[in-house]
Amino acid sequence: MLTDMRCRTAKPRERLYRLNDRDGLYLEVKPNGVKAFRYRFKLGGKESMMGLGEYPVTPLSEAREKAQAARKLVKDGINPVQQKQLDKVRQELDRRNTLELIAAEWLATKDWEDITKKRRLDMLRRVVFPMLGKLPVRDITAHQVLAILQATHIRAPTVAAEAKRTLSSIFQFAVATLRADIDPVWPVRNALPKNKTQHKTALSKEQVGKLLREIGEHRGNFMTVQAFRLLWYTLLRANEVAAAEWSEIDLEKRVWTIPAERMKARRPHSIYLTDQALEIFTGMQPQTGKYKYVFTGRDSKQKPLAIATFRQLLYKNGWAGTYSPHGTRTTGSTMLHEMGHRSELIEAQLAHIDQNQVRRTYSHTDYFSERAKMMQEWCNFICTLS
């Protein structure tokens, strides 16, 4: 059996020789004085050798530990030489599979609009990547994730919540593609205080009338005012109205069909053009009919109206703290229910997805004709308010 003294005092000879330790481990002494530990094993009836490191860089105690680990692999029918090579390959792949790279792949799998992907990537670059972006995704720990979430939560709770959801999805993607073993967000998922949901408050009839009158009298950008009015006449989302394309509009049939890629639920959505909505499109056609978008951008006719212009319009008219564009849908839903319209018609107009999986599977109607009558009644009603 070898000792450290024996390893240290072993002298080179004219020919290579070996000093045996135990269970296949030995020290090989070469004529040039280089000493190296080797492990001899037999697998499948064939003898092989495995290098364990040169002495004294690799001490005897470490060589024995490596030999013991290799011995366990052989016992399980695994070639330790091949396993060592696989481990090196895996380590190199892990080194390359950084969080930034995995995040980019994860984003590429999403059928989101480009602007949505850009916002999510911007958040990662601001909040997550400075600390974790260059690290192998397999090496990132729950402690590191928690540190980022807690620091972000102090200054921006909603951003911290978004970062937590996004990181968890990225890690789950890494696990599914065999480049991570766990999602380190999971152990700390409840470490941050829960954000209080701020529901959009519905406006009263008096407030709706006052809002529409004041916006109608606004002497600012005519296009922004028309787009804002269309929000109320259709109850669509702000981004769906702002990026309306002429190719989606059939003035003769009085139908606006928004393609799936522009809808939140990723399903095409058709709405009836009421008298009031039709009047807006007819009025806009001479101004922007030759362009792609109905409501063009301020700086470029080739781009759609920016959603931020709605907020600016509200701010200039003193409504910024009372109402947001999404409040249009909340108000519309509330008032349409008060007017006696059925929930399924209202939900279909708002393009909401039925949360009942079975009902959603078997329901293929969008109640277009009934919605048309309902929305004409709605438009007539809010016009009387203003």
CSV table of C-alpha atoms in Angstrom, one decimal:
chain,number,residue,atom,x,y,z
A,1,MET,CA,0.0,0.0,0.0
A,2,LEU,CA,1.2,3.5,-0.9
A,3,THR,CA,2.0,6.2,1.6
A,4,ASP,CA,2.7,9.9,0.9
A,5,MET,CA,6.4,9.3,1.9
A,6,ARG,CA,6.7,6.5,-0.6
A,7,CYS,CA,5.1,8.5,-3.4
A,8,ARG,CA,7.4,11.5,-2.6
A,9,THR,CA,10.7,9.5,-2.4
A,10,ALA,CA,10.0,7.3,-5.5
A,11,LYS,CA,12.9,7.8,-7.9
A,12,PRO,CA,12.8,7.5,-11.7
A,13,ARG,CA,14.4,4.5,-13.3
A,14,GLU,CA,15.6,3.6,-16.7
A,15,ARG,CA,12.2,2.1,-17.5
A,16,LEU,CA,8.7,3.0,-16.4
A,17,TYR,CA,7.5,1.2,-13.3
A,18,ARG,CA,4.4,1.1,-11.1
A,19,LEU,CA,3.9,1.2,-7.3
A,20,ASN,CA,0.7,-0.6,-6.3
A,21,ASP,CA,-1.7,0.9,-3.7
A,22,ARG,CA,-5.0,-1.1,-3.5
A,23,ASP,CA,-8.1,-2.1,-5.5
A,24,GLY,CA,-6.6,-1.1,-8.8
A,25,LEU,CA,-5.0,2.2,-7.8
A,26,TYR,CA,-1.3,2.6,-8.4
A,27,LEU,CA,1.4,5.3,-8.9
A,28,GLU,CA,3.2,5.2,-12.3
A,29,VAL,CA,6.8,6.6,-12.3
A,30,LYS,CA,8.2,7.5,-15.7
A,31,PRO,CA,11.9,7.7,-16.6
A,32,ASN,CA,11.6,11.5,-16.9
A,33,GLY,CA,10.5,11.7,-13.3
A,34,VAL,CA,6.8,12.4,-13.9
A,35,LYS,CA,4.6,10.6,-11.4
A,36,ALA,CA,0.9,9.9,-12.1
A,37,PHE,CA,-1.9,8.0,-10.5
A,38,ARG,CA,-3.6,5.4,-12.6
A,39,TYR,CA,-6.7,3.3,-11.9
A,40,ARG,CA,-6.9,-0.1,-13.6
A,41,PHE,CA,-10.4,-1.6,-14.0
A,42,LYS,CA,-12.2,-4.4,-15.8
A,43,LEU,CA,-15.5,-3.9,-17.5
A,44,GLY,CA,-17.3,-6.3,-19.9
A,45,GLY,CA,-14.3,-8.7,-19.8
A,46,LYS,CA,-11.9,-6.0,-21.0
A,47,GLU,CA,-9.2,-4.3,-18.9
A,48,SER,CA,-8.8,-0.5,-19.1
A,49,MET,CA,-6.8,2.2,-17.4
A,50,MET,CA,-7.9,5.7,-16.2
A,51,GLY,CA,-5.6,8.6,-15.4
A,52,LEU,CA,-6.4,10.3,-12.0
A,53,GLY,CA,-3.8,13.1,-12.0
A,54,GLU,CA,-0.1,13.8,-11.6
A,55,TYR,CA,1.6,13.6,-8.2
A,56,PRO,CA,2.1,15.8,-6.1
A,57,VAL,CA,-0.5,18.2,-7.7
A,58,THR,CA,-3.0,15.4,-7.0
A,59,PRO,CA,-2.2,14.0,-3.5
A,60,LEU,CA,-2.6,10.4,-2.6
A,61,SER,CA,-5.8,11.0,-0.6
A,62,GLU,CA,-7.4,12.7,-3.6
A,63,ALA,CA,-6.3,9.9,-5.9
A,64,ARG,CA,-8.0,7.4,-3.6
A,65,GLU,CA,-11.2,9.4,-3.6
A,66,LYS,CA,-11.2,9.5,-7.4
A,67,ALA,CA,-10.5,5.8,-7.6
A,68,GLN,CA,-13.3,5.0,-5.2
A,69,ALA,CA,-15.7,7.1,-7.3
A,70,ALA,CA,-14.6,5.3,-10.5
A,71,ARG,CA,-14.9,2.0,-8.7
A,72,LYS,CA,-18.6,2.8,-8.0
A,73,LEU,CA,-19.2,3.6,-11.7
A,74,VAL,CA,-17.7,0.3,-12.7
A,75,LYS,CA,-19.8,-1.5,-10.2
A,76,ASP,CA,-22.9,0.1,-11.9
A,77,GLY,CA,-21.6,-1.0,-15.3
A,78,ILE,CA,-20.5,2.5,-16.4
A,79,ASN,CA,-17.1,3.1,-18.0
A,80,PRO,CA,-15.5,5.9,-15.8
A,81,VAL,CA,-13.2,7.0,-18.7
A,82,GLN,CA,-16.2,7.6,-20.9
A,83,GLN,CA,-18.2,9.2,-18.1
A,84,LYS,CA,-15.3,11.6,-17.5
A,85,GLN,CA,-15.4,12.6,-21.1
A,86,LEU,CA,-19.2,13.1,-21.0
A,87,ASP,CA,-18.8,15.2,-17.8
A,88,LYS,CA,-16.3,17.5,-19.6
A,89,VAL,CA,-18.7,17.9,-22.6
A,90,ARG,CA,-21.6,18.6,-20.2
A,91,GLN,CA,-19.5,21.2,-18.3
A,92,GLU,CA,-18.7,23.0,-21.5
A,93,LEU,CA,-22.3,23.0,-22.6
A,94,ASP,CA,-23.3,24.3,-19.2
A,95,ARG,CA,-20.8,27.0,-19.5
A,96,ARG,CA,-22.3,28.1,-22.8
A,97,ASN,CA,-25.9,27.8,-21.7
A,98,THR,CA,-26.1,31.1,-19.9
A,99,LEU,CA,-29.3,32.6,-18.7
A,100,GLU,CA,-29.2,35.2,-21.5
A,101,LEU,CA,-29.0,32.4,-24.2
A,102,ILE,CA,-31.8,30.4,-22.6
A,103,ALA,CA,-34.0,33.5,-22.2
A,104,ALA,CA,-33.6,34.3,-25.9
A,105,GLU,CA,-34.6,30.8,-26.9
A,106,TRP,CA,-37.6,30.9,-24.5
A,107,LEU,CA,-38.8,34.2,-26.0
A,108,ALA,CA,-38.5,32.8,-29.5
A,109,THR,CA,-41.0,30.1,-28.6
A,110,LYS,CA,-43.7,32.8,-27.7
A,111,ASP,CA,-46.2,33.9,-30.3
A,112,TRP,CA,-46.4,37.3,-28.7
A,113,GLU,CA,-46.3,40.6,-30.7
A,114,ASP,CA,-42.8,42.0,-31.2
A,115,ILE,CA,-43.5,44.9,-28.9
A,116,THR,CA,-44.4,42.5,-26.1
A,117,LYS,CA,-41.2,40.5,-26.5
A,118,LYS,CA,-39.2,43.7,-26.6
A,119,ARG,CA,-40.7,44.9,-23.3
A,120,ARG,CA,-40.1,41.6,-21.6
A,121,LEU,CA,-36.5,41.5,-22.9
A,122,ASP,CA,-35.9,45.1,-21.8
A,123,MET,CA,-37.1,44.1,-18.2
A,124,LEU,CA,-34.6,41.2,-18.2
A,125,ARG,CA,-31.8,43.4,-19.3
A,126,ARG,CA,-32.5,46.0,-16.7
A,127,VAL,CA,-33.3,43.8,-13.7
A,128,VAL,CA,-31.9,40.3,-14.2
A,129,PHE,CA,-29.1,40.1,-16.7
A,130,PRO,CA,-26.6,42.5,-15.0
A,131,MET,CA,-26.2,39.9,-12.2
A,132,LEU,CA,-27.3,36.6,-13.7
A,133,GLY,CA,-27.2,36.9,-17.5
A,134,LYS,CA,-23.7,35.5,-18.0
A,135,LEU,CA,-24.0,32.7,-15.5
A,136,PRO,CA,-24.7,29.1,-16.6
A,137,VAL,CA,-28.4,28.5,-16.0
A,138,ARG,CA,-27.7,25.2,-14.2
A,139,ASP,CA,-25.5,27.0,-11.6
A,140,ILE,CA,-28.0,29.8,-10.6
A,141,THR,CA,-29.2,29.3,-7.1
A,142,ALA,CA,-32.4,30.3,-5.3
A,143,HIS,CA,-30.3,32.7,-3.1
A,144,GLN,CA,-29.2,34.6,-6.2
A,145,VAL,CA,-32.8,34.8,-7.5
A,146,LEU,CA,-34.1,36.0,-4.2
A,147,ALA,CA,-31.5,38.7,-3.9
A,148,ILE,CA,-32.6,40.2,-7.3
A,149,LEU,CA,-36.3,39.9,-6.5
A,150,GLN,CA,-36.0,41.6,-3.1
A,151,ALA,CA,-33.9,44.4,-4.4
A,152,THR,CA,-36.3,45.0,-7.2
A,153,HIS,CA,-39.4,44.8,-5.0
A,154,ILE,CA,-38.2,47.7,-2.9
A,155,ARG,CA,-38.3,50.2,-5.8
A,156,ALA,CA,-40.8,48.5,-8.2
A,157,PRO,CA,-43.1,45.7,-6.8
A,158,THR,CA,-44.9,45.1,-10.0
A,159,VAL,CA,-41.6,44.7,-11.9
A,160,ALA,CA,-40.4,42.2,-9.3
A,161,ALA,CA,-43.5,40.2,-9.8
A,162,GLU,CA,-43.0,40.2,-13.5
A,163,ALA,CA,-39.4,39.2,-13.1
A,164,LYS,CA,-40.4,36.3,-10.9
A,165,ARG,CA,-42.9,35.0,-13.3
A,166,THR,CA,-40.6,35.4,-16.3
A,167,LEU,CA,-37.6,33.8,-14.6
A,168,SER,CA,-39.7,30.8,-13.5
A,169,SER,CA,-40.9,30.3,-17.1
A,170,ILE,CA,-37.3,30.5,-18.4
A,171,PHE,CA,-36.0,28.0,-15.8
A,172,GLN,CA,-38.9,25.6,-16.5
A,173,PHE,CA,-38.0,25.9,-20.2
A,174,ALA,CA,-34.3,25.1,-19.4
A,175,VAL,CA,-35.4,22.0,-17.3
A,176,ALA,CA,-37.6,20.8,-20.2
A,177,THR,CA,-34.7,21.1,-22.6
A,178,LEU,CA,-32.4,19.2,-20.2
A,179,ARG,CA,-30.1,22.2,-19.5
A,180,ALA,CA,-31.2,22.7,-15.8
A,181,ASP,CA,-32.2,20.4,-13.1
A,182,ILE,CA,-34.6,22.6,-11.1
A,183,ASP,CA,-36.4,25.9,-11.2
A,184,PRO,CA,-34.6,28.0,-8.4
A,185,VAL,CA,-37.6,30.4,-8.4
A,186,TRP,CA,-39.8,27.8,-6.9
A,187,PRO,CA,-38.3,27.7,-3.4
A,188,VAL,CA,-38.6,31.5,-3.0
A,189,ARG,CA,-41.9,32.0,-4.9
A,190,ASN,CA,-43.7,33.2,-1.7
A,191,ALA,CA,-40.8,35.3,-0.3
A,192,LEU,CA,-42.2,38.6,-1.6
A,193,PRO,CA,-45.3,40.3,-0.3
A,194,LYS,CA,-48.2,39.8,-2.7
A,195,ASN,CA,-49.2,42.8,-4.8
A,196,LYS,CA,-52.6,44.1,-4.2
A,197,THR,CA,-54.6,43.9,-7.4
A,198,GLN,CA,-55.8,47.3,-8.6
A,199,HIS,CA,-59.1,46.7,-10.4
A,200,LYS,CA,-60.1,49.3,-13.0
A,201,THR,CA,-63.1,51.2,-11.5
A,202,ALA,CA,-66.1,51.7,-13.7
A,203,LEU,CA,-67.1,55.3,-14.4
A,204,SER,CA,-70.6,56.5,-13.5
A,205,LYS,CA,-73.0,57.7,-16.2
A,206,GLU,CA,-72.3,61.3,-15.2
A,207,GLN,CA,-68.5,60.8,-15.5
A,208,VAL,CA,-68.8,59.1,-18.9
A,209,GLY,CA,-70.8,62.0,-20.2
A,210,LYS,CA,-68.4,64.6,-18.8
A,211,LEU,CA,-65.3,62.6,-20.1
A,212,LEU,CA,-66.7,62.3,-23.7
A,213,ARG,CA,-67.8,66.0,-23.8
A,214,GLU,CA,-64.4,67.2,-22.6
A,215,ILE,CA,-62.5,65.0,-25.0
A,216,GLY,CA,-64.8,66.0,-27.8
A,217,GLU,CA,-64.0,69.6,-27.1
A,218,HIS,CA,-60.3,69.0,-26.9
A,219,ARG,CA,-58.4,71.1,-29.5
A,220,GLY,CA,-55.4,68.8,-29.7
A,221,ASN,CA,-54.6,66.0,-32.2
A,222,PHE,CA,-57.8,65.2,-34.1
A,223,MET,CA,-56.6,61.6,-34.9
A,224,THR,CA,-56.0,60.9,-31.2
A,225,VAL,CA,-59.5,62.1,-30.3
A,226,GLN,CA,-61.1,60.0,-33.0
A,227,ALA,CA,-59.2,56.9,-31.9
A,228,PHE,CA,-60.3,57.6,-28.3
A,229,ARG,CA,-63.9,57.9,-29.3
A,230,LEU,CA,-63.6,54.6,-31.2
A,231,LEU,CA,-62.5,52.9,-27.9
A,232,TRP,CA,-65.9,53.7,-26.5
A,233,TYR,CA,-67.8,52.8,-29.6
A,234,THR,CA,-66.2,49.3,-29.9
A,235,LEU,CA,-64.9,48.5,-26.3
A,236,LEU,CA,-61.8,47.2,-27.8
A,237,ARG,CA,-58.4,47.3,-26.1
A,238,ALA,CA,-56.3,50.4,-26.6
A,239,ASN,CA,-53.6,48.7,-28.7
A,240,GLU,CA,-56.2,47.0,-30.9
A,241,VAL,CA,-57.7,50.4,-31.8
A,242,ALA,CA,-54.4,52.3,-32.1
A,243,ALA,CA,-52.9,49.8,-34.5
A,244,ALA,CA,-56.1,49.4,-36.7
A,245,GLU,CA,-55.3,48.6,-40.3
A,246,TRP,CA,-57.4,49.5,-43.3
A,247,SER,CA,-57.0,46.0,-44.6
A,248,GLU,CA,-59.1,44.8,-41.5
A,249,ILE,CA,-62.0,47.2,-42.3
A,250,ASP,CA,-64.9,46.4,-44.6
A,251,LEU,CA,-66.9,49.6,-44.7
A,252,GLU,CA,-69.5,48.1,-47.1
A,253,LYS,CA,-70.3,45.2,-44.8
A,254,ARG,CA,-69.7,47.3,-41.7
A,255,VAL,CA,-67.3,44.7,-40.2
A,256,TRP,CA,-63.9,45.1,-38.6
A,257,THR,CA,-62.0,41.8,-38.4
A,258,ILE,CA,-58.9,41.9,-36.3
A,259,PRO,CA,-56.4,39.0,-37.0
A,260,ALA,CA,-55.4,36.6,-34.3
A,261,GLU,CA,-51.8,37.9,-34.0
A,262,ARG,CA,-53.2,41.3,-32.9
A,263,MET,CA,-55.6,39.9,-30.3
A,264,LYS,CA,-54.6,39.0,-26.7
A,265,ALA,CA,-56.3,35.6,-26.9
A,266,ARG,CA,-54.7,34.9,-30.2
A,267,ARG,CA,-58.0,34.4,-32.0
A,268,PRO,CA,-59.4,36.5,-34.8
A,269,HIS,CA,-62.2,38.9,-33.6
A,270,SER,CA,-64.9,40.5,-35.7
A,271,ILE,CA,-67.0,43.4,-34.6
A,272,TYR,CA,-69.9,45.3,-36.1
A,273,LEU,CA,-69.3,48.9,-37.1
A,274,THR,CA,-72.1,50.9,-35.5
A,275,ASP,CA,-73.3,54.2,-37.1
A,276,GLN,CA,-70.9,56.1,-34.8
A,277,ALA,CA,-67.9,53.8,-35.5
A,278,LEU,CA,-68.6,53.8,-39.3
A,279,GLU,CA,-68.7,57.6,-39.2
A,280,ILE,CA,-65.2,57.7,-37.7
A,281,PHE,CA,-63.7,55.3,-40.3
A,282,THR,CA,-65.5,57.2,-43.2
A,283,GLY,CA,-64.0,60.4,-41.9
A,284,MET,CA,-60.5,59.0,-41.5
A,285,GLN,CA,-60.4,57.4,-45.0
A,286,PRO,CA,-59.6,60.6,-47.0
A,287,GLN,CA,-56.8,61.4,-44.5
A,288,THR,CA,-55.1,58.0,-44.0
A,289,GLY,CA,-56.8,55.6,-46.5
A,290,LYS,CA,-53.6,55.4,-48.6
A,291,TYR,CA,-51.6,54.3,-45.6
A,292,LYS,CA,-51.5,51.0,-43.8
A,293,TYR,CA,-52.8,52.3,-40.5
A,294,VAL,CA,-56.1,54.1,-39.9
A,295,PHE,CA,-54.6,56.1,-37.1
A,296,THR,CA,-51.0,57.0,-38.1
A,297,GLY,CA,-48.1,57.9,-35.9
A,298,ARG,CA,-47.2,61.5,-35.1
A,299,ASP,CA,-43.6,61.2,-36.5
A,300,SER,CA,-44.2,58.6,-39.2
A,301,LYS,CA,-47.2,57.9,-41.4
A,302,GLN,CA,-45.9,54.3,-41.8
A,303,LYS,CA,-46.3,53.6,-38.1
A,304,PRO,CA,-49.5,53.3,-36.0
A,305,LEU,CA,-50.7,55.8,-33.4
A,306,ALA,CA,-48.7,55.3,-30.1
A,307,ILE,CA,-50.8,54.0,-27.2
A,308,ALA,CA,-49.1,56.6,-25.0
A,309,THR,CA,-51.0,59.4,-26.8
A,310,PHE,CA,-54.2,58.2,-25.0
A,311,ARG,CA,-52.6,58.7,-21.7
A,312,GLN,CA,-51.3,62.1,-22.8
A,313,LEU,CA,-54.8,63.1,-23.9
A,314,LEU,CA,-56.2,62.1,-20.5
A,315,TYR,CA,-53.5,63.9,-18.6
A,316,LYS,CA,-54.0,67.2,-20.5
A,317,ASN,CA,-57.8,67.0,-19.7
A,318,GLY,CA,-57.3,66.2,-16.0
A,319,TRP,CA,-58.5,62.6,-16.2
A,320,ALA,CA,-55.1,60.8,-15.6
A,321,GLY,CA,-55.8,59.9,-12.0
A,322,THR,CA,-59.4,59.0,-12.4
A,323,TYR,CA,-59.6,56.9,-15.6
A,324,SER,CA,-57.3,54.8,-17.8
A,325,PRO,CA,-58.1,53.6,-21.3
A,326,HIS,CA,-58.7,50.0,-20.0
A,327,GLY,CA,-61.4,51.5,-17.8
A,328,THR,CA,-63.5,51.9,-21.0
A,329,ARG,CA,-64.0,48.1,-21.1
A,330,THR,CA,-64.8,47.9,-17.4
A,331,THR,CA,-67.3,50.7,-17.7
A,332,GLY,CA,-68.8,49.2,-20.8
A,333,SER,CA,-69.2,45.8,-19.3
A,334,THR,CA,-70.8,47.2,-16.1
A,335,MET,CA,-73.3,49.4,-18.0
A,336,LEU,CA,-74.2,46.8,-20.6
A,337,HIS,CA,-75.1,44.4,-17.7
A,338,GLU,CA,-77.2,47.2,-16.1
A,339,MET,CA,-78.9,47.7,-19.5
A,340,GLY,CA,-80.0,44.0,-19.3
A,341,HIS,CA,-77.7,42.5,-21.9
A,342,ARG,CA,-76.6,38.9,-21.5
A,343,SER,CA,-73.2,38.1,-20.2
A,344,GLU,CA,-72.2,35.9,-23.1
A,345,LEU,CA,-72.8,38.7,-25.5
A,346,ILE,CA,-70.8,41.2,-23.5
A,347,GLU,CA,-67.9,38.7,-23.0
A,348,ALA,CA,-67.9,37.9,-26.7
A,349,GLN,CA,-67.7,41.7,-27.6
A,350,LEU,CA,-64.8,42.1,-25.2
A,351,ALA,CA,-63.1,39.0,-26.7
A,352,HIS,CA,-62.8,37.4,-23.4
A,353,ILE,CA,-61.9,33.6,-23.2
A,354,ASP,CA,-64.5,31.5,-21.4
A,355,GLN,CA,-62.7,30.0,-18.4
A,356,ASN,CA,-64.8,26.9,-18.5
A,357,GLN,CA,-62.7,24.5,-20.7
A,358,VAL,CA,-65.6,22.2,-21.6
A,359,ARG,CA,-67.9,25.1,-22.5
A,360,ARG,CA,-65.1,26.8,-24.5
A,361,THR,CA,-64.5,23.6,-26.5
A,362,TYR,CA,-68.1,23.2,-27.6
A,363,SER,CA,-69.0,26.8,-28.1
A,364,HIS,CA,-68.1,28.1,-31.6
A,365,THR,CA,-70.4,31.1,-31.9
A,366,ASP,CA,-69.5,34.7,-31.4
A,367,TYR,CA,-73.1,36.1,-31.4
A,368,PHE,CA,-72.2,38.6,-34.1
A,369,SER,CA,-75.8,39.6,-35.0
A,370,GLU,CA,-76.9,40.0,-31.4
A,371,ARG,CA,-73.7,41.9,-30.6
A,372,ALA,CA,-74.4,44.3,-33.4
A,373,LYS,CA,-77.7,45.2,-32.0
A,374,MET,CA,-76.3,45.5,-28.5
A,375,MET,CA,-73.4,47.8,-29.6
A,376,GLN,CA,-75.7,50.1,-31.6
A,377,GLU,CA,-77.8,50.5,-28.5
A,378,TRP,CA,-74.7,51.1,-26.5
A,379,CYS,CA,-73.3,53.8,-28.8
A,380,ASN,CA,-76.7,55.5,-28.9
A,381,PHE,CA,-76.8,55.5,-25.1
A,382,ILE,CA,-73.3,57.0,-24.5
A,383,CYS,CA,-74.0,59.6,-27.2
A,384,THR,CA,-77.0,60.8,-25.1
A,385,LEU,CA,-74.8,61.1,-22.1
A,386,SER,CA,-72.4,63.4,-23.8
